[in-house]
PDB file of C-alpha atoms in Angstrom:
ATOM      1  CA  UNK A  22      27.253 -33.384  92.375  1.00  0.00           C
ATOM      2  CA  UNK A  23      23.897 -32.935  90.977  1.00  0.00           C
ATOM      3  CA  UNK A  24      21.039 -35.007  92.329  1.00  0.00           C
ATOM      4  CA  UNK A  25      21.586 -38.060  89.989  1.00  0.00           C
ATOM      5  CA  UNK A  26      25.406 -37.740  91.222  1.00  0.00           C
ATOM      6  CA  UNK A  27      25.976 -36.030  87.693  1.00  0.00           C
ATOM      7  CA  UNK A  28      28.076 -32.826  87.118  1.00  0.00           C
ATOM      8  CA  UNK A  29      25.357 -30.140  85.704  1.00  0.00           C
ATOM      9  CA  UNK A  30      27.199 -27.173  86.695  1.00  0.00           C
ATOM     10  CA  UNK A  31      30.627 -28.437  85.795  1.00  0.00           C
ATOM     11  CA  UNK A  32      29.778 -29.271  82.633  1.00  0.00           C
ATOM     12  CA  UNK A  33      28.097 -25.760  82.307  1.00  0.00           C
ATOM     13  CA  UNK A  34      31.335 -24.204  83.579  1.00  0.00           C
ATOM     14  CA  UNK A  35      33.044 -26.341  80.900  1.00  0.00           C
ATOM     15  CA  UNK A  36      31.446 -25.284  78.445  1.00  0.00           C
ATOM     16  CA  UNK A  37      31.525 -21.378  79.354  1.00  0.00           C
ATOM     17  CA  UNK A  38      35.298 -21.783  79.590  1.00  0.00           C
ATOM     18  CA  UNK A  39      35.903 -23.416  76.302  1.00  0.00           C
ATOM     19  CA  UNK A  40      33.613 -21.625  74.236  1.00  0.00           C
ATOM     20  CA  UNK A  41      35.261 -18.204  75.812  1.00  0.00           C
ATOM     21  CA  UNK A  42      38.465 -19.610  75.835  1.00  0.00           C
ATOM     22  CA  UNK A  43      39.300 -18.309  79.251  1.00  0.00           C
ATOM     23  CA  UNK A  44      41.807 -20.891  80.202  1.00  0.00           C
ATOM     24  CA  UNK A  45      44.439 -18.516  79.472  1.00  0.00           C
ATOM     25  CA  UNK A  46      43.065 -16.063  81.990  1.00  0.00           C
ATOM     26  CA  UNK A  47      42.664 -17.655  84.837  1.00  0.00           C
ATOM     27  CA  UNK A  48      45.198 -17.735  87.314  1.00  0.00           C
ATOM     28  CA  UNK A  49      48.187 -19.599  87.268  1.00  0.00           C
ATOM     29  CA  UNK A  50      48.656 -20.174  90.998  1.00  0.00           C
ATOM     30  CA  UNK A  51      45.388 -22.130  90.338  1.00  0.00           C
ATOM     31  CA  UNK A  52      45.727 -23.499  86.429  1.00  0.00           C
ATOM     32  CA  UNK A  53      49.172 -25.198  87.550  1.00  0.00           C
ATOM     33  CA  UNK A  54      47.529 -27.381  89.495  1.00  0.00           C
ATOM     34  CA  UNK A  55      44.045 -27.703  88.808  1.00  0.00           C
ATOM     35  CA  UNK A  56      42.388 -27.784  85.359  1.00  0.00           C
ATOM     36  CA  UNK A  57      40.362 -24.553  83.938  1.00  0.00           C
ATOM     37  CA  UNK A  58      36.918 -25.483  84.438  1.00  0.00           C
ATOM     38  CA  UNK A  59      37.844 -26.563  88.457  1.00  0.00           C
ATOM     39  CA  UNK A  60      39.758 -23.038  88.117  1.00  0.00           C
ATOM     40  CA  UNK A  61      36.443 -21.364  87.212  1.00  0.00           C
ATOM     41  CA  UNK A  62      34.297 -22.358  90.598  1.00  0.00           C
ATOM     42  CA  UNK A  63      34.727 -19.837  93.153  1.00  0.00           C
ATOM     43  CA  UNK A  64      36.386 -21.615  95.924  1.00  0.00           C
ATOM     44  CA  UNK A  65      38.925 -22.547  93.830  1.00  0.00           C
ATOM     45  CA  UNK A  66      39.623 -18.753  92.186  1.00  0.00           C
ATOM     46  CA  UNK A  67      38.927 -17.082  95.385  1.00  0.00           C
ATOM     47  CA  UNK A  68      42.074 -18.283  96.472  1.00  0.00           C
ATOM     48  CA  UNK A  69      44.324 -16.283  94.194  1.00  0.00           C
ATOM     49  CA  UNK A  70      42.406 -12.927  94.960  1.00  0.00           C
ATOM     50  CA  UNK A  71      44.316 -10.910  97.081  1.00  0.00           C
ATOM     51  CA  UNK A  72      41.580  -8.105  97.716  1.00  0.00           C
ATOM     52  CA  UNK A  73      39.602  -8.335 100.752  1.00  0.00           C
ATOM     53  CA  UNK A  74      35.993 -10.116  99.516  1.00  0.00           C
ATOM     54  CA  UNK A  75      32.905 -10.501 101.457  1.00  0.00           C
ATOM     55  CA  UNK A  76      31.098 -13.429 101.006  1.00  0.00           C
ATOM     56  CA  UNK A  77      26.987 -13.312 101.009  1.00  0.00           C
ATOM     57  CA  UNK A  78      25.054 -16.012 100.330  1.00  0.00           C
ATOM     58  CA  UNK A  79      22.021 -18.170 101.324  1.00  0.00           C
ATOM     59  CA  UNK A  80      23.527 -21.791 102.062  1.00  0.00           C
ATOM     60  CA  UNK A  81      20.338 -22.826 100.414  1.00  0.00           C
ATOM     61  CA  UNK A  82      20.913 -20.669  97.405  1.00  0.00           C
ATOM     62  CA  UNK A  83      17.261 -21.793  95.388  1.00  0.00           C
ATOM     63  CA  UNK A  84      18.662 -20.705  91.679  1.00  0.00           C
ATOM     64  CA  UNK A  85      21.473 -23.662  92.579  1.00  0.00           C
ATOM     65  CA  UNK A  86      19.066 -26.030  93.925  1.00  0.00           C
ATOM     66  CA  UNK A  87      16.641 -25.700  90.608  1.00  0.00           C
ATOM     67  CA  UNK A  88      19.659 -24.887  87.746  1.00  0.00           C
ATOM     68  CA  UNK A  89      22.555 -27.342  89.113  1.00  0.00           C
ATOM     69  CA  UNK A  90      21.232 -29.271  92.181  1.00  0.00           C
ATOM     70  CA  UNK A  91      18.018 -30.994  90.703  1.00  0.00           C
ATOM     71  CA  UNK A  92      17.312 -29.803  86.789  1.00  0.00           C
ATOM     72  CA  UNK A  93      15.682 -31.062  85.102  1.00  0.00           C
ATOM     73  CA  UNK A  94      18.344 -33.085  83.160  1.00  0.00           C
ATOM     74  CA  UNK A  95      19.161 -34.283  86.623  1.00  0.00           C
ATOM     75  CA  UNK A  96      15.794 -35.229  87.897  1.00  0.00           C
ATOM     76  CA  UNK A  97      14.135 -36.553  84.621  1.00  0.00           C
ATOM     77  CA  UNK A  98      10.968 -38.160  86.781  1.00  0.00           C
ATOM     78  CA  UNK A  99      10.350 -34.794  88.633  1.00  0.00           C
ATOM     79  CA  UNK A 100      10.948 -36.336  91.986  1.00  0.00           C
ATOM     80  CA  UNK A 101      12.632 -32.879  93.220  1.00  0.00           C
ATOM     81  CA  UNK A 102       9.756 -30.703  91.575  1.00  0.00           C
ATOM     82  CA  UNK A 103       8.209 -30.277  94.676  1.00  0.00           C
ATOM     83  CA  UNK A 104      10.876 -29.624  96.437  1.00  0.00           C
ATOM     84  CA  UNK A 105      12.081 -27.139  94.029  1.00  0.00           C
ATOM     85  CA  UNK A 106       9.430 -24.622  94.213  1.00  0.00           C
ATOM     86  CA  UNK A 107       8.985 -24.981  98.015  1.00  0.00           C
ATOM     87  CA  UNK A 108      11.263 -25.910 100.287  1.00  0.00           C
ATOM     88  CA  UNK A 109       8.513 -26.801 102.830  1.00  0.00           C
ATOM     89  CA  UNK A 110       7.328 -29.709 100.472  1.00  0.00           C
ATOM     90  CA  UNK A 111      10.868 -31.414 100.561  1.00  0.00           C
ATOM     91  CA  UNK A 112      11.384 -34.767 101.570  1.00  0.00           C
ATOM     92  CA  UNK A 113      13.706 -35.721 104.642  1.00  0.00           C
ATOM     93  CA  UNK A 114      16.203 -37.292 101.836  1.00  0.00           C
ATOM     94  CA  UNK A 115      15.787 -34.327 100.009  1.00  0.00           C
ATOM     95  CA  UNK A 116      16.598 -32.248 103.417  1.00  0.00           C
ATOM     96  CA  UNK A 117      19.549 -34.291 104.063  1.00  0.00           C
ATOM     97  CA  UNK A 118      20.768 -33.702 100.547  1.00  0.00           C
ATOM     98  CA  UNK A 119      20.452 -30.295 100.625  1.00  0.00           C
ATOM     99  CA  UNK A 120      22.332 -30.345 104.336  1.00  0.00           C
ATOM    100  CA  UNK A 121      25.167 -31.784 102.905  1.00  0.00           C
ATOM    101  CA  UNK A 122      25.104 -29.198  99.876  1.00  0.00           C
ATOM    102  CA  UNK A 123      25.271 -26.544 102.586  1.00  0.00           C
ATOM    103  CA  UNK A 124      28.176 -27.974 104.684  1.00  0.00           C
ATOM    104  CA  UNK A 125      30.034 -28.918 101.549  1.00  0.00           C
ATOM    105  CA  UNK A 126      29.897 -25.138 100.442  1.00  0.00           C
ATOM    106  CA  UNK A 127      31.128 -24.062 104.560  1.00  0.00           C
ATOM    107  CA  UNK A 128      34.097 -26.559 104.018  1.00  0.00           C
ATOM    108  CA  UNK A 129      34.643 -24.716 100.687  1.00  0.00           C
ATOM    109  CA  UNK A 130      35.140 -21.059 102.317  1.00  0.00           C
ATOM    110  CA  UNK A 131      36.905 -22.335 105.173  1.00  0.00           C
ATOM    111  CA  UNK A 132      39.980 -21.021 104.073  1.00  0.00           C
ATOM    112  CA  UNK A 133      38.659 -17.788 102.174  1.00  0.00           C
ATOM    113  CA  UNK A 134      37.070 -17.076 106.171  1.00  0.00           C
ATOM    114  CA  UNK A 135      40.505 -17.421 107.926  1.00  0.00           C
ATOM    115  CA  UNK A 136      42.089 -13.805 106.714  1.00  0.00           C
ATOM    116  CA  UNK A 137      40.555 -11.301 109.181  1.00  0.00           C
ATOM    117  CA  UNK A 138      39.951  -8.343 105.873  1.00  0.00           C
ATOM    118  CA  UNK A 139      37.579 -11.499 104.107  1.00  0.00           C
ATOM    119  CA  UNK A 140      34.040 -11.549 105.381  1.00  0.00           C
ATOM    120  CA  UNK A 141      31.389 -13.369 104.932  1.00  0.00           C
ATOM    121  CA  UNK A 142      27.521 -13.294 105.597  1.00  0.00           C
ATOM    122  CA  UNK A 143      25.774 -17.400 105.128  1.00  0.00           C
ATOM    123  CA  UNK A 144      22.480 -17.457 106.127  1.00  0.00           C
ATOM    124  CA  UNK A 145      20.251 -20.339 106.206  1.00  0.00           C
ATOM    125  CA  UNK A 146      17.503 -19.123 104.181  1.00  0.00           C
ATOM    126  CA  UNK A 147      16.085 -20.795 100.441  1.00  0.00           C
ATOM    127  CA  UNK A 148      16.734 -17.558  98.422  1.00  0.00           C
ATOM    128  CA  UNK A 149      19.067 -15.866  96.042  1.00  0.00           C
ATOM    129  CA  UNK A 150      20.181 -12.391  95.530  1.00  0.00           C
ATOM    130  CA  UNK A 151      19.306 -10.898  98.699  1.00  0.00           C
ATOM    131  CA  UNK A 152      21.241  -7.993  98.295  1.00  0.00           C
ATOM    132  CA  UNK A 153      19.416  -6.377  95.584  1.00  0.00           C
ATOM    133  CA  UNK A 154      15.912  -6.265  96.992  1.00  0.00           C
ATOM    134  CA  UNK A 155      14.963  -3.985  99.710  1.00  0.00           C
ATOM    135  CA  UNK A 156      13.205  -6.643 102.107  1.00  0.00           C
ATOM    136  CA  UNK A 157      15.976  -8.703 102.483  1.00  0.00           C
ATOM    137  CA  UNK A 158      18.750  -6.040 102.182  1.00  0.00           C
ATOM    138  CA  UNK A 159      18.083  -3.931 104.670  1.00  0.00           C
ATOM    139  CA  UNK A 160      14.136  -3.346 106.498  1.00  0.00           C
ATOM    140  CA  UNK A 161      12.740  -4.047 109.778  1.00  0.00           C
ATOM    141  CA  UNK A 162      12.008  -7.631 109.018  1.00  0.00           C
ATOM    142  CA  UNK A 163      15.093  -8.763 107.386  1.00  0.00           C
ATOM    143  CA  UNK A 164      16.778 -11.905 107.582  1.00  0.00           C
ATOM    144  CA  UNK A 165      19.387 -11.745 110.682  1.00  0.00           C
ATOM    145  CA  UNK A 166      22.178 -13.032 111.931  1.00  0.00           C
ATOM    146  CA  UNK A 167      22.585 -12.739 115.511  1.00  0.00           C
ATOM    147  CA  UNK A 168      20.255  -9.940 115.543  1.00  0.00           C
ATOM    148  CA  UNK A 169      22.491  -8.400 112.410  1.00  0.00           C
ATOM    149  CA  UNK A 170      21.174  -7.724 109.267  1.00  0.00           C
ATOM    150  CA  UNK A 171      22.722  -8.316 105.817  1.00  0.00           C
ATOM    151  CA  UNK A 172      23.034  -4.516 104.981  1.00  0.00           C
ATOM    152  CA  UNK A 173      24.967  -3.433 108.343  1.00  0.00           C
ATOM    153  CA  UNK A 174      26.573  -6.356 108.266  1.00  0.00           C
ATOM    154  CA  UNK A 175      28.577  -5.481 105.281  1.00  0.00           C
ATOM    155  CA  UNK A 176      28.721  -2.449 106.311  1.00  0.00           C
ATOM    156  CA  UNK A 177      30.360  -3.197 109.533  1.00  0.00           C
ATOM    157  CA  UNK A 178      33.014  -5.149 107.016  1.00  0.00           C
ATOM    158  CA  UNK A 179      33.174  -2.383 104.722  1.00  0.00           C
ATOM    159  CA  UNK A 180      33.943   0.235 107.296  1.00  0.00           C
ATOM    160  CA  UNK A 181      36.252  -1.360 109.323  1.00  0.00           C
ATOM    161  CA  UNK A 182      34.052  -1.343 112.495  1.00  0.00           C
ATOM    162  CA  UNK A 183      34.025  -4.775 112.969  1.00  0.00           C
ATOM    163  CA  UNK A 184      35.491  -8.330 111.407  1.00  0.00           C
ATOM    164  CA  UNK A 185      31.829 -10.150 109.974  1.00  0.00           C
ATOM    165  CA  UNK A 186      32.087 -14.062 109.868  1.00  0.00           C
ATOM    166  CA  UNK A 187      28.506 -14.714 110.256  1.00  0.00           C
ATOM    167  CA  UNK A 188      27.537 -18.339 109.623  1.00  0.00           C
ATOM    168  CA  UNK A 189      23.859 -19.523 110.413  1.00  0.00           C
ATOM    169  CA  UNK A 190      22.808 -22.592 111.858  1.00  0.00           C
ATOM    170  CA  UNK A 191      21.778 -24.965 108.989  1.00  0.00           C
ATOM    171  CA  UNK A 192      17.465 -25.220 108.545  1.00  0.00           C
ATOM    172  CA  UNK A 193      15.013 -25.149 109.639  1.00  0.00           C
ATOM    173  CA  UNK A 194      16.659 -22.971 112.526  1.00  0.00           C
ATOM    174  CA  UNK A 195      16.441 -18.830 111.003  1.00  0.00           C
ATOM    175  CA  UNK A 196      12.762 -17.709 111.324  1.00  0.00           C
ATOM    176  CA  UNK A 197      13.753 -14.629 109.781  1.00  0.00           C
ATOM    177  CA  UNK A 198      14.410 -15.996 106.098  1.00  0.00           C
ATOM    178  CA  UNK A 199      12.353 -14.627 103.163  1.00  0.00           C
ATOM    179  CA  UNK A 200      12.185 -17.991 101.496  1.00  0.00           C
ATOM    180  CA  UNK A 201      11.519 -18.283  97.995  1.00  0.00           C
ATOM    181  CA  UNK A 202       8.429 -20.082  97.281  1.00  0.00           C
ATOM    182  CA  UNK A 203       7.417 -20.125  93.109  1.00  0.00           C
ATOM    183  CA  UNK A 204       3.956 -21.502  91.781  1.00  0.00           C
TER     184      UNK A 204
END
């Protein structure tokens, strides 16, 4: 649920999977029991796919708080606006929503974590894509885990050195988040 208890991103889904008409490709172990669009969120697909995934992701991901949490067509007033652009200027409400966001998602990928070739890397940081920038990937100051960083983590996945089921502690805990912060 979006913040007005509406369905942003599940209409959005919707719409991508009747406009591409992708019903037909989804899998079956999912489509005979659930309808396309729920077939189209991850923890619903990731259940078919048999290949060993690693999961990484910010439990406060901040392109899903501003496109599907609290957009605009969510949040008509601009009560979240704040909140949006800086996590720091959040309300407790708006804390506790976004708590419950993050332990829906960890009650999502509980069964995706039980097979020991899945991994997955959750931190507790408001960001997105921290895999494709250098200071979060993989320098002297990026976020951790347990004293392990994103990049070996995978790669302790990847190479077989070690099983990686790293879950943070929920906010404000992780001082070692780059947090997004836009103007």
């Amino acid at each position: 649920f979006d913040v007005s208890g509406g369905h942003t991103l599940r209409n959005m889904y919707g719409g991508i999977v009747s406009l591409q008409q992708l019903a037909k490709n989804l899998p079956r172990t999912c489509t005979n029991h659930l309808d396309a669009t729920s077939c189209f969120f991850p923890q619903n697909l990731i259940a078919s796919i048999k290949t060993p995934m690693f999961i990484l992701n910010a439990a406060y991901d901040a392109w899903q708080v501003q496109a599907s949490l609290a957009p605009p067509s969510a949040d008509p007033h601009g009560y979240w606006n704040n909140c949006k652009k800086d996590h720091a200027r959040c309300t407790s409400a708006q804390i506790q929503f976004l708590q419950n966001f993050r332990n829906q998602m960890l009650k999502a990928i509980k069964n995706f974590a039980r097979p020991k070739q899945n991994g997955l890397f959750i931190n507790s940081c408001f960001a997105h894509c921290q895999s494709e920038r250098q200071d979060t990937w993989f320098s002297d100051n990026a976020p951790v885990i347990k004293n392990k960083g994103i990049a070996l983590a995978v790669g302790d996945w990847y190479f077989d050195r070690t099983g990686v089921k790293e879950i943070d502690c929920p906010y404000p805990c992780d001082k070692s988040c780059h947090n997004l912060v836009f103007k």
